[in-house]
Coordinates of C-alpha atoms in Angstrom, one line a residue:
X1 CA 13.4 -3.0 -10.0
X2 CA 12.3 -1.3 -13.0
X3 CA 10.4 -3.0 -15.8
X4 CA 13.2 -2.7 -18.2
X5 CA 15.5 -4.4 -16.1
X6 CA 13.0 -7.2 -15.3
X7 CA 12.5 -7.7 -19.1
X8 CA 16.2 -7.6 -19.8
X9 CA 16.5 -10.4 -17.3
X10 CA 13.9 -12.6 -19.1
X11 CA 15.2 -12.1 -22.6
X12 CA 17.8 -15.2 -22.5
X13 CA 15.0 -17.5 -20.9
X14 CA 12.5 -16.5 -23.2
X15 CA 14.8 -17.0 -26.5
X16 CA 15.5 -20.5 -25.1
X17 CA 11.9 -21.4 -24.8
X18 CA 11.3 -20.2 -28.4
X19 CA 14.3 -22.5 -29.6
X20 CA 13.2 -25.5 -27.7
X21 CA 9.7 -25.1 -29.3
X22 CA 11.0 -25.1 -32.8
X23 CA 13.1 -28.4 -32.2
X24 CA 12.1 -31.4 -34.2
X25 CA 13.2 -33.9 -31.3
X26 CA 14.7 -33.3 -28.0
X27 CA 17.6 -36.0 -27.0
X28 CA 16.5 -38.2 -24.2
X29 CA 19.9 -39.8 -23.7
X30 CA 23.5 -38.6 -23.2
X31 CA 25.3 -36.5 -20.8
X32 CA 24.0 -32.9 -19.6
X33 CA 25.4 -30.2 -21.9
X34 CA 25.9 -26.7 -20.6
X35 CA 26.5 -23.4 -22.7
X36 CA 27.3 -19.9 -21.4
X37 CA 24.4 -17.6 -22.4
X38 CA 26.3 -14.2 -23.1
X39 CA 24.7 -11.3 -21.1
X40 CA 24.6 -8.0 -23.1
X41 CA 24.7 -5.1 -20.4
X42 CA 24.0 -2.6 -23.0
X43 CA 20.5 -1.0 -22.9
X44 CA 20.3 0.0 -26.5
X45 CA 17.8 -2.3 -27.3
X46 CA 15.8 -1.2 -24.4
X47 CA 15.6 2.6 -24.7
X48 CA 13.5 4.1 -27.3
X49 CA 15.5 4.9 -30.7
X50 CA 14.4 8.3 -32.0
X51 CA 13.7 9.4 -35.4
X52 CA 16.6 10.7 -37.5
X53 CA 16.2 14.1 -39.4
X54 CA 14.7 13.9 -42.6
X55 CA 15.5 15.8 -45.8
X56 CA 14.1 19.2 -46.3
X57 CA 12.6 19.8 -42.8
X58 CA 11.9 23.1 -41.7
X59 CA 13.5 24.7 -38.4
X60 CA 10.5 23.9 -36.4
X61 CA 10.4 20.4 -37.4
X62 CA 14.2 20.0 -36.8
X63 CA 13.8 21.6 -33.3
X64 CA 10.9 19.3 -32.5
X65 CA 12.8 16.3 -33.7
X66 CA 15.9 17.3 -31.6
X67 CA 13.8 17.6 -28.6
X68 CA 12.4 14.1 -29.2
X69 CA 15.8 12.7 -29.9
X70 CA 16.6 13.5 -26.1
X71 CA 14.7 10.1 -25.3
X72 CA 17.4 8.2 -27.0
X73 CA 20.7 8.5 -24.9
X74 CA 22.3 5.8 -26.7
X75 CA 26.0 6.4 -28.0
X76 CA 26.1 9.6 -26.3
X77 CA 22.7 10.9 -27.8
X78 CA 24.1 10.4 -31.3
X79 CA 20.7 10.7 -32.9
X80 CA 20.2 14.2 -31.2
X81 CA 23.8 15.2 -32.5
X82 CA 22.5 14.6 -36.1
X83 CA 20.2 17.6 -35.6
X84 CA 23.1 19.8 -34.9
X85 CA 25.5 21.8 -36.9
X86 CA 29.0 20.2 -37.1
X87 CA 30.4 23.2 -34.7
X88 CA 27.6 22.9 -32.2
X89 CA 28.8 22.6 -28.6
X90 CA 26.0 20.6 -26.6
X91 CA 25.7 17.9 -24.0
X92 CA 22.6 15.9 -23.5
X93 CA 23.5 15.7 -19.7
X94 CA 24.4 19.1 -18.9
X95 CA 21.0 19.4 -17.5
X96 CA 17.8 17.4 -17.8
X97 CA 14.4 19.5 -17.7
X98 CA 11.3 17.6 -17.1
X99 CA 8.0 19.1 -18.1
X100 CA 4.6 18.4 -19.2
X101 CA 4.5 21.3 -21.5
X102 CA 3.9 20.7 -25.2
X103 CA 6.7 21.5 -27.3
X104 CA 5.7 24.5 -29.5
X105 CA 8.5 26.5 -31.1
X106 CA 8.2 30.4 -31.1
X107 CA 10.0 32.3 -33.9
X108 CA 12.2 35.1 -32.3
X109 CA 14.0 36.0 -35.7
X110 CA 15.0 34.4 -38.9
X111 CA 17.3 32.1 -37.7
X112 CA 16.2 31.5 -34.0
X113 CA 13.5 29.9 -32.2
X114 CA 12.5 29.6 -28.5
X115 CA 10.7 27.1 -26.4
X116 CA 8.9 28.1 -23.2
X117 CA 8.2 25.2 -20.8
X118 CA 7.1 24.7 -17.3
X119 CA 9.7 22.7 -15.6
X120 CA 8.6 20.6 -12.6
X121 CA 12.0 19.1 -12.1
X122 CA 15.6 18.8 -13.3
X123 CA 18.7 16.7 -13.2
X124 CA 21.9 18.6 -13.0
X125 CA 25.3 17.9 -14.7
X126 CA 26.2 15.5 -11.7
X127 CA 23.2 13.5 -12.0
X128 CA 21.3 15.0 -8.9
X129 CA 17.6 15.1 -9.1
X130 CA 15.9 18.4 -8.1
X131 CA 12.1 18.5 -7.8
X132 CA 10.4 22.1 -7.7
X133 CA 7.8 22.7 -5.1
X134 CA 6.3 25.4 -7.6
X135 CA 6.9 24.7 -11.5
X136 CA 9.5 27.0 -13.1
X137 CA 9.0 28.9 -16.2
X138 CA 12.0 28.6 -18.6
X139 CA 12.6 29.9 -22.0
X140 CA 15.1 27.8 -24.0
X141 CA 16.8 29.5 -27.1
X142 CA 18.0 27.8 -30.4
X143 CA 19.8 29.3 -33.1
X144 CA 20.1 27.6 -36.5
X145 CA 22.3 27.6 -39.6
X146 CA 22.1 25.8 -43.0
X147 CA 24.6 22.8 -43.5
X148 CA 24.6 21.3 -47.1
X149 CA 21.2 22.7 -47.7
X150 CA 19.6 21.4 -44.5
X151 CA 18.5 23.3 -41.5
X152 CA 20.7 22.3 -38.3
X153 CA 20.9 23.8 -34.8
X154 CA 24.0 25.7 -34.3
X155 CA 23.4 26.8 -30.8
X156 CA 21.3 24.7 -28.5
X157 CA 20.0 25.2 -25.0
X158 CA 22.1 22.9 -22.7
X159 CA 20.6 19.5 -22.0
X160 CA 17.6 17.7 -22.8
X161 CA 13.8 18.5 -22.4
X162 CA 11.8 15.3 -21.5
X163 CA 8.4 14.5 -20.3
X164 CA 8.1 12.4 -16.9
X165 CA 7.6 9.1 -18.9
X166 CA 10.4 10.1 -21.4
X167 CA 12.8 10.6 -18.3
X168 CA 11.6 7.3 -16.7
X169 CA 12.4 5.4 -20.0
X170 CA 15.9 7.2 -20.8
X171 CA 17.3 7.5 -17.3
X172 CA 18.2 5.1 -14.5
X173 CA 18.7 5.8 -10.6
X174 CA 22.0 4.7 -9.1
X175 CA 23.1 5.2 -5.6
X176 CA 26.6 6.3 -5.2
X177 CA 28.1 5.3 -1.8
X178 CA 30.2 7.4 0.7
X179 CA 30.9 6.7 4.3
X180 CA 29.8 8.2 7.4
X181 CA 32.5 10.0 9.4
X182 CA 33.2 6.8 11.5
X183 CA 33.7 4.9 8.3
X184 CA 31.2 2.3 9.7
X185 CA 28.4 2.7 7.3
X186 CA 27.8 3.4 3.7
X187 CA 25.5 6.2 2.9
X188 CA 23.7 6.4 -0.6
X189 CA 23.8 9.7 -2.8
X190 CA 21.0 9.2 -5.3
X191 CA 22.0 10.0 -8.9
X192 CA 20.3 9.7 -12.4
X193 CA 22.3 8.7 -15.4
X194 CA 21.2 7.6 -18.9
X195 CA 20.2 4.1 -19.0
X196 CA 23.0 2.7 -21.3
X197 CA 26.1 1.0 -21.1
X198 CA 28.3 4.1 -20.4
X199 CA 26.5 4.4 -17.1
X200 CA 29.3 2.3 -15.3
X201 CA 31.9 5.0 -16.5
X202 CA 29.6 7.7 -15.4
X203 CA 29.1 6.3 -11.7
X204 CA 32.9 6.1 -11.4
X205 CA 33.4 9.5 -12.6
X206 CA 30.8 11.1 -10.4
X207 CA 31.8 8.9 -7.4
X208 CA 35.2 10.1 -7.6
X209 CA 34.1 13.7 -8.0
X210 CA 32.6 13.6 -4.5
X211 CA 29.2 13.6 -2.9
X212 CA 26.5 16.2 -3.2
X213 CA 26.4 19.4 -1.3
X214 CA 23.8 18.2 0.7
X215 CA 25.9 15.4 2.4
X216 CA 29.2 17.0 2.1
X217 CA 31.0 19.3 4.5
X218 CA 31.7 16.4 7.1
X219 CA 28.4 14.6 6.8
X220 CA 29.8 12.0 4.6
X221 CA 33.5 11.1 3.6
X222 CA 35.1 9.5 0.5
X223 CA 38.0 7.4 0.9
X224 CA 39.4 8.5 -2.4
X225 CA 42.0 11.2 -2.3
X226 CA 40.9 14.5 -4.1
X227 CA 41.6 14.5 -7.6
X228 CA 41.6 10.9 -8.1
X229 CA 40.3 9.9 -11.5
X230 CA 39.3 6.7 -13.1
X231 CA 37.5 4.8 -15.9
X232 CA 35.1 1.8 -16.0
X233 CA 35.1 -1.0 -18.4
X234 CA 31.8 -3.1 -18.6
X235 CA 31.7 -6.5 -19.6
X236 CA 28.8 -8.0 -17.9
X237 CA 29.0 -9.5 -15.5
X238 CA 32.3 -7.9 -14.5
X239 CA 33.2 -4.2 -14.2
X240 CA 37.0 -3.3 -14.4
X241 CA 37.9 -0.1 -12.8
X242 CA 41.2 1.6 -13.1
X243 CA 41.9 4.6 -10.9
X244 CA 44.8 7.0 -10.5
X245 CA 48.3 5.2 -10.0
X246 CA 48.6 7.5 -7.0
X247 CA 46.0 5.3 -5.1
X248 CA 48.4 2.4 -4.9
X249 CA 50.2 4.3 -2.3
X250 CA 47.3 4.5 0.1
X251 CA 47.2 2.4 3.0
X252 CA 45.8 -1.2 2.8
X253 CA 42.6 0.1 4.9
X254 CA 41.9 3.0 2.7
X255 CA 42.3 0.9 -0.3
X256 CA 39.7 -1.6 1.1
X257 CA 37.5 1.3 1.6
X258 CA 37.8 2.6 -2.0
X259 CA 36.9 -0.8 -3.2
X260 CA 33.9 -0.9 -1.0
X261 CA 32.6 2.4 -2.5
X262 CA 33.0 1.6 -6.0
X263 CA 31.7 -2.2 -5.6
X264 CA 28.5 -1.1 -3.8
X265 CA 27.7 1.7 -6.4
X266 CA 28.4 -0.3 -9.4
X267 CA 26.5 -3.3 -8.2
X268 CA 23.3 -1.2 -8.8
X269 CA 23.8 -2.0 -12.4
X270 CA 21.8 -4.7 -14.1
X271 CA 23.7 -7.9 -15.0
X272 CA 26.8 -6.9 -12.9
X273 CA 28.1 -9.2 -10.3
X274 CA 31.8 -8.6 -10.0
X275 CA 33.9 -5.5 -9.7
X276 CA 37.7 -5.5 -10.3
X277 CA 39.7 -2.5 -9.1
X278 CA 43.2 -1.6 -10.3
X279 CA 45.4 1.6 -9.9
X280 CA 47.4 2.7 -12.8
X281 CA 46.8 -0.9 -14.2
X282 CA 48.4 -2.6 -11.1
X283 CA 46.2 -4.7 -8.6
X284 CA 45.6 -3.2 -5.1
X285 CA 46.8 -4.6 -2.0
X286 CA 43.7 -3.9 0.3
X287 CA 43.5 -4.8 4.0
X288 CA 41.5 -8.0 4.7
X289 CA 37.7 -7.7 5.0
X290 CA 37.9 -8.6 8.8
X291 CA 39.8 -5.3 9.5
X292 CA 37.1 -3.2 7.8
X293 CA 33.8 -2.4 10.0
X294 CA 30.7 -4.1 8.8
X295 CA 28.5 -1.5 6.7
X296 CA 25.6 -3.6 6.7
X297 CA 22.4 -3.0 9.0
X298 CA 21.3 -6.0 11.0
X299 CA 17.3 -6.7 11.3
X300 CA 16.7 -7.7 15.1
X301 CA 13.7 -8.8 17.0
X302 CA 11.1 -6.0 17.4
X303 CA 10.8 -3.6 20.3
X304 CA 8.0 -1.9 21.9
X305 CA 5.9 -1.3 24.8
X306 CA 3.2 -3.8 26.3
X307 CA 1.0 -3.2 29.1
X308 CA 3.4 -0.3 30.4
X309 CA 6.6 -2.4 30.0
X310 CA 9.2 -1.6 27.2
X311 CA 11.6 -4.0 25.6
X312 CA 11.8 -6.9 23.1
X313 CA 8.5 -8.0 22.0
X314 CA 7.9 -11.6 22.9
X315 CA 4.8 -13.9 22.6
X316 CA 3.7 -13.2 26.3
X317 CA 4.8 -9.5 26.6
X318 CA 8.3 -8.0 26.7
X319 CA 11.5 -8.7 27.9
X320 CA 13.7 -5.9 29.2
X321 CA 16.5 -4.7 27.1
X322 CA 19.8 -5.7 29.0
X323 CA 21.5 -2.4 29.2
X324 CA 18.2 -0.3 29.8
X325 CA 16.3 -2.7 32.0
X326 CA 13.1 -1.0 33.2
X327 CA 14.3 2.6 33.6
X328 CA 12.3 3.5 30.4
X329 CA 9.1 2.3 32.2
X330 CA 9.4 4.7 35.0
X331 CA 9.4 7.6 32.7
X332 CA 5.8 6.7 31.5
X333 CA 7.0 6.8 27.9
X334 CA 4.9 8.3 25.0
X335 CA 7.4 7.8 22.4
X336 CA 10.9 6.1 22.5
X337 CA 13.9 5.9 20.0
X338 CA 16.4 3.2 20.8
X339 CA 20.1 3.4 19.7
X340 CA 21.3 1.1 17.0
X341 CA 23.2 -0.9 19.7
X342 CA 20.2 -0.9 21.9
X343 CA 22.1 0.3 25.1
X344 CA 20.6 3.7 24.8
X345 CA 17.3 5.7 24.2
X346 CA 15.6 8.8 24.1
X347 CA 12.2 8.9 25.7
X348 CA 9.4 11.4 25.5
X349 CA 7.2 11.4 28.7
X350 CA 5.1 13.7 30.9
X351 CA 8.5 15.2 32.1
X352 CA 9.9 16.0 28.6
X353 CA 12.7 14.4 26.7
X354 CA 15.2 12.2 28.5
X355 CA 18.1 10.3 27.6
X356 CA 18.5 6.7 29.3
X357 CA 22.0 5.4 29.0
X358 CA 23.6 2.2 29.7
X359 CA 24.1 3.1 33.3
X360 CA 22.9 5.6 35.7
X361 CA 19.9 7.4 36.1
X362 CA 17.9 8.8 33.2
X363 CA 19.0 12.6 32.1
X364 CA 16.2 14.9 31.2
X365 CA 17.4 17.2 28.3
X366 CA 14.4 19.1 27.0
X367 CA 11.4 20.3 29.0
X368 CA 9.8 22.6 26.4
X369 CA 6.0 22.3 25.7
X370 CA 4.7 20.6 22.7
X371 CA 7.6 18.3 21.9
X372 CA 7.4 15.8 19.1
X373 CA 8.8 12.2 19.5
X374 CA 12.5 12.6 19.7
X375 CA 15.0 10.5 17.8
X376 CA 18.6 9.5 18.7
X377 CA 21.9 9.4 16.5
X378 CA 24.8 7.0 16.6
X379 CA 26.7 9.1 19.0
X380 CA 23.8 9.1 21.6
X381 CA 22.5 12.6 21.2
X382 CA 18.8 13.3 21.5
X383 CA 17.4 15.3 18.6
X384 CA 14.2 17.2 19.9
X385 CA 11.8 19.9 18.6
X386 CA 8.6 21.5 19.7
X387 CA 5.8 20.9 17.0
X388 CA 4.9 24.6 16.7
X389 CA 8.5 25.7 16.2
X390 CA 10.6 24.0 13.6
X391 CA 13.4 26.6 14.1
X392 CA 13.7 25.1 17.7
X393 CA 15.3 21.8 16.8
X394 CA 18.2 20.9 19.2
X395 CA 20.7 18.1 19.6
X396 CA 21.5 17.2 23.1
X397 CA 24.0 14.9 24.8
X398 CA 23.8 13.2 28.0
X399 CA 26.1 16.0 29.4
X400 CA 23.0 18.4 28.9
X401 CA 24.8 20.7 26.5
X402 CA 22.3 21.7 23.9
X403 CA 23.2 22.3 20.4
X404 CA 21.0 24.3 18.0
X405 CA 20.4 22.8 14.6
X406 CA 19.3 25.0 11.9
X407 CA 16.2 23.8 10.1
X408 CA 14.9 26.1 7.3
X409 CA 11.3 25.0 7.4
X410 CA 7.8 26.4 8.0
X411 CA 4.8 24.8 9.4
X412 CA 3.8 22.3 12.2
X413 CA 6.3 19.6 12.9
X414 CA 4.6 16.2 12.9
X415 CA 7.6 13.8 13.2
X416 CA 11.5 13.8 12.9
X417 CA 13.7 10.7 12.2
X418 CA 17.3 10.3 11.7
X419 CA 18.5 7.8 9.3
X420 CA 20.4 4.7 10.9
X421 CA 23.7 6.0 9.6
X422 CA 22.9 9.3 11.3
X423 CA 23.9 11.5 8.4
X424 CA 20.1 12.7 7.3
X425 CA 17.2 13.9 9.0
X426 CA 13.7 13.4 7.7
X427 CA 11.2 16.0 9.0
X428 CA 7.5 15.7 8.5
X429 CA 5.6 19.0 8.3

């Protein structure tokens, strides 16, 4: 939870304390009275309000004021728009460039100024945050005109330019949720949107537009049909979402999945506790919750090795996993990765990487030298790679068939680990 959100939650309580302190007397008899405290979901009081343009400012001063106004996303960057000419076409979220460079305008001509900045990260038009391994030098161009005797920006470089602290104050992160291919698990797709009330509508818009390229192409799935549109109305603690009327023709199970995606994504907003979804103004007819697989993860007893025995850790040692028994012990494991259902595992031992299934003997699937600890996906495939060969990553099933996995990386592999939903791979180099 960010400091801004924590402070917002404390405001009603602090206000109540001040009122009580100012009372002449507090009633000591009578029935208990209750009153609903209205929660304002808008962030306008929490985000810095930038200065407006002043009379007689030079082009350089107007440009510097415009850049500073990027810290205030309220009402669609309304203050920043005051620095623009009436016909200027500009969006504060077309891109966000994050830099520590000083804002020093350089004159290119009588009506044109440029800014050259070292960009360390950016947020694209869909809200995806992209960090640069090496800072990128970018030159931004701004063309001026005179409007009613005042300098204004006629053509502005797309988006905003913010310092890291300015970005942290003006933008919030929100995971958008999509399903894994089995529709069993919700997978987060992290985006960054301006920290204002309109974030609810932005979440809906980008969720319906689809997932990021990194987790697209079959890695994750959206329950929403292609081309679905929608809008959100936030009246804390409820968000009302209305999507395309055509959604009402989808099956009850699909409708329930759509509601799951929207609810999980919108509940990341502060002071939101309820999400109501309609299609063309009409209520949906989703399948009962019992017909939808549980997308939550369960925390179970820890597993590990004690004195050469592998299983569930208990006070006096370990208890063998029911489906696996002691077959892992015989492999003299150096590293073990157990499946979510705990009925299979991949083991690294002196003989290489082996798959231990619910039944039968272990199957050795990788005997290359210098292997790092393997990892297992929800389908039971062992993922294995030699430390000195990142391009040698493979996924192997119990049938022994090896599938090469393209891994564009250089260096020495220290560790690999699949996410619990099986959609993402973390590689330590």
